[in-house]
Amino acid sequence: MSENYTPKVPGLTVKSGNPLTTVTDVIIIATSSDAKFSIVSPAMTTAGKVKVRRALLAVGATGKADEVVRIAGHGLSSAAVIVAVGLGSVKDALTPEQLRRAAGNATRSLMGFKKVAIDFPTMSSDQLCAVLEGAALGAYAFSDHKHSTLQKSRSAVSSITVLSSNPKDPATKTALHRARALTHAVVFARDAINTSPLHLPPEVLASRATQLLADTSVTISVLDEKELLAGGYGGIMAVGQGSARPPRLIRMSYQPDGATQHIAIVGKGITFDTGGISLKPPASMHEMKADMSGAAAVIATMRAVADLNLPIAVTAYAACAENMPGGMAQRPGDVISAYGGRTIEVLNTDAEGRLVLADALVRAAQDNPDAVIDIATLTGAAVVALGHRTAGVLGDDSMRNIVVAAAETAGEEFWPMPMPVELRAPLDSLVADIANIGIREGGMLSAAWFLKDFVAKDLPWAHLDIAGPAYNSQAPHGYTHKGGVGFGVRTLVNVLEDFISGVAKI
Ligand code: BES
Ligand code: ZN
Ligand code: ZN
């Protein structure tokens, strides 16, 4: 099975110019609720601001955060359309996330327009990068499965220019390069999540990873079902055996010359999770096409790491299988052997993510990394506990703190969760080394206890449960659309950069 796949990202540029005379389809400007209502433009003339402010006030603009107001540009600007996005109060320095959200709100509202220019108050290169990132991610659309050319042509914004007073600055170039790398990676992850699970069995996900990483310094190898069986990858094989479409373990390795640190990242890649014989209820089963979000995040992260030339070694594993209840499916009560030989009693076939992760975590430790981070849509309990926008982070205290700090910069919500010791005993099995479920209460926490058994002794470890935020079934917001979010990619890149800079230490 093969397909040609490349992520589609809007063109990003930075140049100087007056927002009201810039040639573009749409000019996006920023407003604030300060002084009743004001235009916050670094480059607009005072006369221009007065006119635009009056026109926006006439249609009820207030400048509050998340507000998007669209007016005709005729008589005011070279652009046919002016979009004013509210930043709320700008008395305090704007955080990168405020800028990402505002830029995303604007481009997200502009389906059908091609070329936009953005005039935002971007002082630092971090802020510039945030505007570019938010605008590019807000301009995302997924139309791979639309047949009608009419629907396809109502496409997302394809060209984004951010106006800046110092476009030639080296820091500007760096910000632009970084924004391109991050959005390209996130779009890859979003596309993979949004793709129909019919079209994305493990083999195709592996082929997409291979295509994404071709022409980079990342080497990729894919174990097929024969190699997995021969290698003793009993977790991945057991989950995949109920499907006619066999599992894959994708290994990606990035080893820049002179790197002194080495981090392993491991992603859950269940291309569809029916629950297996412990079948899920039908209500929102279709959302289980997003159960490969962890795998998508680690694959995407490898591309960003290579694009950014990060001076740190990274090895990634994406453990991919389709969890189906076919005639060969595993049964509740089956005892399987994970990679390395530890046995697992499978009491619930819907707790499959931890089975594929067990194999990958044991394998990852063989590469002798300094730390390992796994990322997975692992438990419904994480969604119950933290809602749709916040991920849980578990594991060693220091690693948890590193992830939380890195996530804050990325504008992704991660909350540290405990691993209460009494939740380990219920995972004891009568017949095997461990059972794959414990007690119901605190399900996110006992899942982490299960994984811990497969993390090498003394290897610093963080477990990221992204079951809530990986897939947005709620209303779109900021630069987040409905559907695949691409959650975790930007946090993982930040974690790696924090190790490089020494901000993160083990
Ligand atoms: N993929 C699910 C977790 C999930 C649920 C992700 C909702 C996103 C949204 C996972 O494989 C699963 O089904 N976990 C079970 C574990 C239970 C049987 C111990 C769950 O959470 O119910
Ligand atoms: Zn499941
Ligand atoms: Zn699952």
mmCIF file of C-alpha atoms and ligand atoms in Angstrom, residues 268 270 273-275 278 280 284 287-288 290-291 323 348-354 376-383 436-440 443-444 446-447 465-468 470-471, ligand 1:
data_model
loop_
_atom_site.group_PDB
_atom_site.id
_atom_site.type_symbol
_atom_site.label_atom_id
_atom_site.label_comp_id
_atom_site.label_asym_id
_atom_site.label_seq_id
_atom_site.Cartn_x
_atom_site.Cartn_y
_atom_site.Cartn_z
ATOM 1 C CA LYS A 268 1.492 5.260 20.919
ATOM 2 C CA ILE A 270 -2.956 2.780 17.464
ATOM 3 C CA ASP A 273 -8.878 1.569 18.565
ATOM 4 C CA THR A 274 -12.134 -0.405 18.547
ATOM 5 C CA GLY A 275 -11.233 -1.718 21.986
ATOM 6 C CA SER A 278 -13.408 -5.610 25.010
ATOM 7 C CA LYS A 280 -15.869 0.134 22.918
ATOM 8 C CA SER A 284 -17.708 8.352 19.668
ATOM 9 C CA GLU A 287 -12.644 9.577 17.317
ATOM 10 C CA MET A 288 -10.381 6.606 17.981
ATOM 11 C CA ALA A 290 -6.842 9.837 16.765
ATOM 12 C CA ASP A 291 -5.347 7.050 18.889
ATOM 13 C CA ASN A 323 -6.804 -2.711 17.584
ATOM 14 C CA ASN A 348 -8.989 -5.800 29.027
ATOM 15 C CA THR A 349 -8.082 -5.631 25.344
ATOM 16 C CA ASP A 350 -9.075 -1.935 25.284
ATOM 17 C CA ALA A 351 -6.066 -1.136 27.477
ATOM 18 C CA GLU A 352 -3.913 -1.778 24.398
ATOM 19 C CA GLY A 353 -1.835 1.388 24.277
ATOM 20 C CA ARG A 354 0.216 0.307 27.278
ATOM 21 C CA ALA A 376 0.068 8.608 24.240
ATOM 22 C CA THR A 377 -3.687 9.006 24.059
ATOM 23 C CA LEU A 378 -3.657 6.483 26.857
ATOM 24 C CA THR A 379 -6.728 6.759 29.068
ATOM 25 C CA GLY A 380 -10.290 8.021 29.058
ATOM 26 C CA ALA A 381 -9.592 8.763 32.713
ATOM 27 C CA ALA A 382 -7.214 11.560 31.633
ATOM 28 C CA VAL A 383 -10.106 13.236 29.794
ATOM 29 C CA ASN A 436 -2.842 -4.642 32.034
ATOM 30 C CA ILE A 437 -5.555 -3.048 34.166
ATOM 31 C CA GLY A 438 -5.763 -2.131 37.831
ATOM 32 C CA ILE A 439 -8.663 -0.455 39.595
ATOM 33 C CA ARG A 440 -10.957 1.932 37.728
ATOM 34 C CA GLY A 443 -7.113 5.191 35.653
ATOM 35 C CA MET A 444 -4.571 7.674 34.275
ATOM 36 C CA SER A 446 -2.434 3.251 37.248
ATOM 37 C CA ALA A 447 -1.669 3.300 33.517
ATOM 38 C CA ASP A 465 -1.194 11.308 28.554
ATOM 39 C CA ILE A 466 -2.668 13.458 25.777
ATOM 40 C CA ALA A 467 -6.046 11.657 25.503
ATOM 41 C CA GLY A 468 -7.915 14.938 26.129
ATOM 42 C CA ALA A 470 -5.034 15.290 21.000
ATOM 43 C CA TYR A 471 -8.356 15.557 19.194
HETATM 44 N N1 BES B 1 -7.460 5.029 23.403
HETATM 45 C C1 BES B 1 -8.087 4.810 24.647
HETATM 46 C C2 BES B 1 -8.053 6.051 25.551
HETATM 47 C C3 BES B 1 -8.820 7.254 25.078
HETATM 48 C C4 BES B 1 -10.126 7.443 25.490
HETATM 49 C C5 BES B 1 -8.219 8.208 24.310
HETATM 50 C C6 BES B 1 -10.805 8.574 25.094
HETATM 51 C C7 BES B 1 -8.897 9.339 23.911
HETATM 52 C C8 BES B 1 -10.193 9.528 24.306
HETATM 53 C C9 BES B 1 -7.397 3.677 25.402
HETATM 54 O O1 BES B 1 -6.850 2.682 24.616
HETATM 55 C C10 BES B 1 -8.441 3.023 26.262
HETATM 56 O O2 BES B 1 -9.422 2.607 25.744
HETATM 57 N N2 BES B 1 -8.184 2.981 27.557
HETATM 58 C C11 BES B 1 -9.106 2.406 28.473
HETATM 59 C C12 BES B 1 -8.315 1.759 29.565
HETATM 60 C C13 BES B 1 -9.151 0.966 30.530
HETATM 61 C C14 BES B 1 -9.719 -0.251 29.843
HETATM 62 C C15 BES B 1 -8.289 0.577 31.695
HETATM 63 C C16 BES B 1 -9.987 3.520 29.041
HETATM 64 O O3 BES B 1 -9.491 4.598 29.290
HETATM 65 O O4 BES B 1 -11.175 3.280 29.196
#
